[in-house]
Tab-separated table of N, CA and C in Angstrom:
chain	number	residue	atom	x	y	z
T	1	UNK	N	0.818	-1.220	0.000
T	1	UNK	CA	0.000	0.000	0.000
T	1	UNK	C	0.853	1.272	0.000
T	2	UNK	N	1.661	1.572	0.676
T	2	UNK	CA	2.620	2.742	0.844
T	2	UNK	C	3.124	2.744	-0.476
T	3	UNK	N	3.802	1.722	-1.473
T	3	UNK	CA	4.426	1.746	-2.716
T	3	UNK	C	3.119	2.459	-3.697
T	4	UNK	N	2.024	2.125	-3.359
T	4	UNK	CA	0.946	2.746	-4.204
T	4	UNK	C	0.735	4.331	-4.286
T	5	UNK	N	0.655	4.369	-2.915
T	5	UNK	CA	0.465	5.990	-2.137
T	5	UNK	C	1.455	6.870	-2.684
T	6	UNK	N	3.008	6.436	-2.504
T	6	UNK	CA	4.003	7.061	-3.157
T	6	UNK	C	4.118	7.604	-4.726
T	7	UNK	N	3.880	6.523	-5.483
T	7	UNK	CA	3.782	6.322	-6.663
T	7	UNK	C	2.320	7.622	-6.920
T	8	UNK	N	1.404	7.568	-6.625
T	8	UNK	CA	0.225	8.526	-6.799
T	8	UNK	C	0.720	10.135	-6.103
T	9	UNK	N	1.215	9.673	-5.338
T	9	UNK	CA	2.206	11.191	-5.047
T	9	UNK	C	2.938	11.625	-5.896
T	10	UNK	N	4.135	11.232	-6.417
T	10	UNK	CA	5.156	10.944	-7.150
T	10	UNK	C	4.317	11.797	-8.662
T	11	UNK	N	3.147	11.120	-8.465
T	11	UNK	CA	2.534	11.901	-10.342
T	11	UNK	C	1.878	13.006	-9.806
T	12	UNK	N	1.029	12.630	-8.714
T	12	UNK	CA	0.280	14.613	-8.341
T	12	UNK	C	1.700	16.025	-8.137
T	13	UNK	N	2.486	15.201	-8.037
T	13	UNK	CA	3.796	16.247	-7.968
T	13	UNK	C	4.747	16.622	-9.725
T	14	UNK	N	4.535	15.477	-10.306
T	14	UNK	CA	5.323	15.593	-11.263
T	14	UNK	C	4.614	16.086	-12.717
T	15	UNK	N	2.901	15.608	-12.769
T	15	UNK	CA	2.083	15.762	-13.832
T	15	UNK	C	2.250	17.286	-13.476
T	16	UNK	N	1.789	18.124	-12.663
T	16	UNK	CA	1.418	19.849	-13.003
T	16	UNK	C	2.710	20.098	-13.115
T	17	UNK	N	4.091	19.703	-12.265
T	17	UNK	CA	5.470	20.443	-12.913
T	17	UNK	C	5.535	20.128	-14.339
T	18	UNK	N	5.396	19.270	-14.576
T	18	UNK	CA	5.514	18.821	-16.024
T	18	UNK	C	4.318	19.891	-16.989
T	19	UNK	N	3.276	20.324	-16.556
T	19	UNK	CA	2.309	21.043	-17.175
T	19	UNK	C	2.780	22.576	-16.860
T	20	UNK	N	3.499	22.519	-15.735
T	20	UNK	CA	3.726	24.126	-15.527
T	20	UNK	C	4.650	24.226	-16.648
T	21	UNK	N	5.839	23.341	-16.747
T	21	UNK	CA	7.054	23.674	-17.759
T	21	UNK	C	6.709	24.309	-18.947
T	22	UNK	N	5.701	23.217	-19.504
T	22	UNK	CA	5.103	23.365	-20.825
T	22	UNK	C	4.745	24.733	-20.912
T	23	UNK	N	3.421	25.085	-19.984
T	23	UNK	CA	3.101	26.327	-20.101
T	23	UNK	C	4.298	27.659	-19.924
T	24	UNK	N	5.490	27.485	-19.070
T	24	UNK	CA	6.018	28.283	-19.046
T	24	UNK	C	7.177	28.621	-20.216
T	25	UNK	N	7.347	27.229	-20.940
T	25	UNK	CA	8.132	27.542	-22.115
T	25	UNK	C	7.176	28.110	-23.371
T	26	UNK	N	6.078	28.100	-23.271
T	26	UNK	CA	5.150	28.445	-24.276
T	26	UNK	C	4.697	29.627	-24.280
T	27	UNK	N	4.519	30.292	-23.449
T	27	UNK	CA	4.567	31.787	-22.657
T	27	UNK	C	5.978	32.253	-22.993
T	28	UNK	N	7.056	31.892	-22.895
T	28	UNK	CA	8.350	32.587	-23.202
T	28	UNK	C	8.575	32.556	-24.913
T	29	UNK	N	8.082	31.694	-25.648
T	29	UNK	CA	7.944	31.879	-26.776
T	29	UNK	C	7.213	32.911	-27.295
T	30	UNK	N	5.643	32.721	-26.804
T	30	UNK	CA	5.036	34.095	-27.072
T	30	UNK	C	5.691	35.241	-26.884
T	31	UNK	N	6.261	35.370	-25.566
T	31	UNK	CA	6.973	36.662	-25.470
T	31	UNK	C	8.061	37.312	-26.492
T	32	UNK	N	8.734	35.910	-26.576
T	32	UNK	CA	9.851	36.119	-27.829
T	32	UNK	C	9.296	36.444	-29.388
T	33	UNK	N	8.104	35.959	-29.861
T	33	UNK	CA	7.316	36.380	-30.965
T	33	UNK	C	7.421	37.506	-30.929
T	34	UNK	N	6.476	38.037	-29.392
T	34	UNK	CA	5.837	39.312	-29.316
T	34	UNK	C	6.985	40.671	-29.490
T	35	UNK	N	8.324	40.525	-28.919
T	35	UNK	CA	9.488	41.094	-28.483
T	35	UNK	C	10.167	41.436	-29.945
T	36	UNK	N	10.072	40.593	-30.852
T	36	UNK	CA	10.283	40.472	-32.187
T	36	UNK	C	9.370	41.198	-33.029
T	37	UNK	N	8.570	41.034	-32.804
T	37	UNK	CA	7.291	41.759	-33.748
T	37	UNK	C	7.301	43.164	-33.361
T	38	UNK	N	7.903	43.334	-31.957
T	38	UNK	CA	7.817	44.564	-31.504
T	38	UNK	C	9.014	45.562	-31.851
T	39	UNK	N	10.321	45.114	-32.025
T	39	UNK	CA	11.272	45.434	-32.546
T	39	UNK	C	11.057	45.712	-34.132
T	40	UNK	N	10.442	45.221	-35.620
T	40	UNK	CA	9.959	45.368	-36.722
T	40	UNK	C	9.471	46.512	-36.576
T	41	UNK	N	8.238	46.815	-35.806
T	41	UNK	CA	7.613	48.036	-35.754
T	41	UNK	C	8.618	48.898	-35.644
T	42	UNK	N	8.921	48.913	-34.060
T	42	UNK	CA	10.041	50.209	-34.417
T	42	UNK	C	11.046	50.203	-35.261
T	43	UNK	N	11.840	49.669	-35.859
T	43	UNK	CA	12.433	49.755	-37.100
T	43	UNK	C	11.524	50.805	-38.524
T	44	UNK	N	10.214	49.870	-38.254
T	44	UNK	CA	9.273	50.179	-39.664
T	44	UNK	C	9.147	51.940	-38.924
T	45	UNK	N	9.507	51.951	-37.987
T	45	UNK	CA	8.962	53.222	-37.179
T	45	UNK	C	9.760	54.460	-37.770
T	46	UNK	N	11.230	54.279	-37.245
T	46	UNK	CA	12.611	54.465	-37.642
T	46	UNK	C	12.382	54.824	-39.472
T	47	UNK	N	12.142	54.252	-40.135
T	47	UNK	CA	12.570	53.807	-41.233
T	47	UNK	C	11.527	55.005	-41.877
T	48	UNK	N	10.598	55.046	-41.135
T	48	UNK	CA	9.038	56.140	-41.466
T	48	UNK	C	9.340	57.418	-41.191
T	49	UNK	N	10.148	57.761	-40.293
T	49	UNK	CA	10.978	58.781	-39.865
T	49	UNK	C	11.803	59.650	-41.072
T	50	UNK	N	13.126	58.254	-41.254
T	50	UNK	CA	14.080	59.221	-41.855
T	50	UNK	C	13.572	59.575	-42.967
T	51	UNK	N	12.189	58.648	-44.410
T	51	UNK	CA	11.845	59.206	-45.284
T	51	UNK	C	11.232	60.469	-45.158
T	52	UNK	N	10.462	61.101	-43.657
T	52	UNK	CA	10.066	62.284	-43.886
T	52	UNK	C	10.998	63.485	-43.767
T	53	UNK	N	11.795	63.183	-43.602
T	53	UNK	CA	13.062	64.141	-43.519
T	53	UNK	C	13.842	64.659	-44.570
């Protein structure tokens, strides 16, 4: 019985770390999209600039 108990511990501990990871590497991707997409703009920003000059 204790080998059972453990073992069911063992996954209520490891299934959500394992789900947090996921989510937290997937969230840092977005960010990295977002961080990227956000850098283009200002460039396109930059770039909108010096033609009015």
């Amino acid at each position: 019985m204790p080998a059972d108990l453990s073992f069911f511990a063992w996954l209520w501990l490891v299934i959500p770390a394992a789900i947090g990871l996921l989510l937290v590497w997937v969230v840092a991707l977005e960010v990295q999209q977002v961080y990227c997409n956000f850098l283009v703009w200002i460039r396109r920003l930059q770039d909108e600039n010096k033609n009015k000059i």
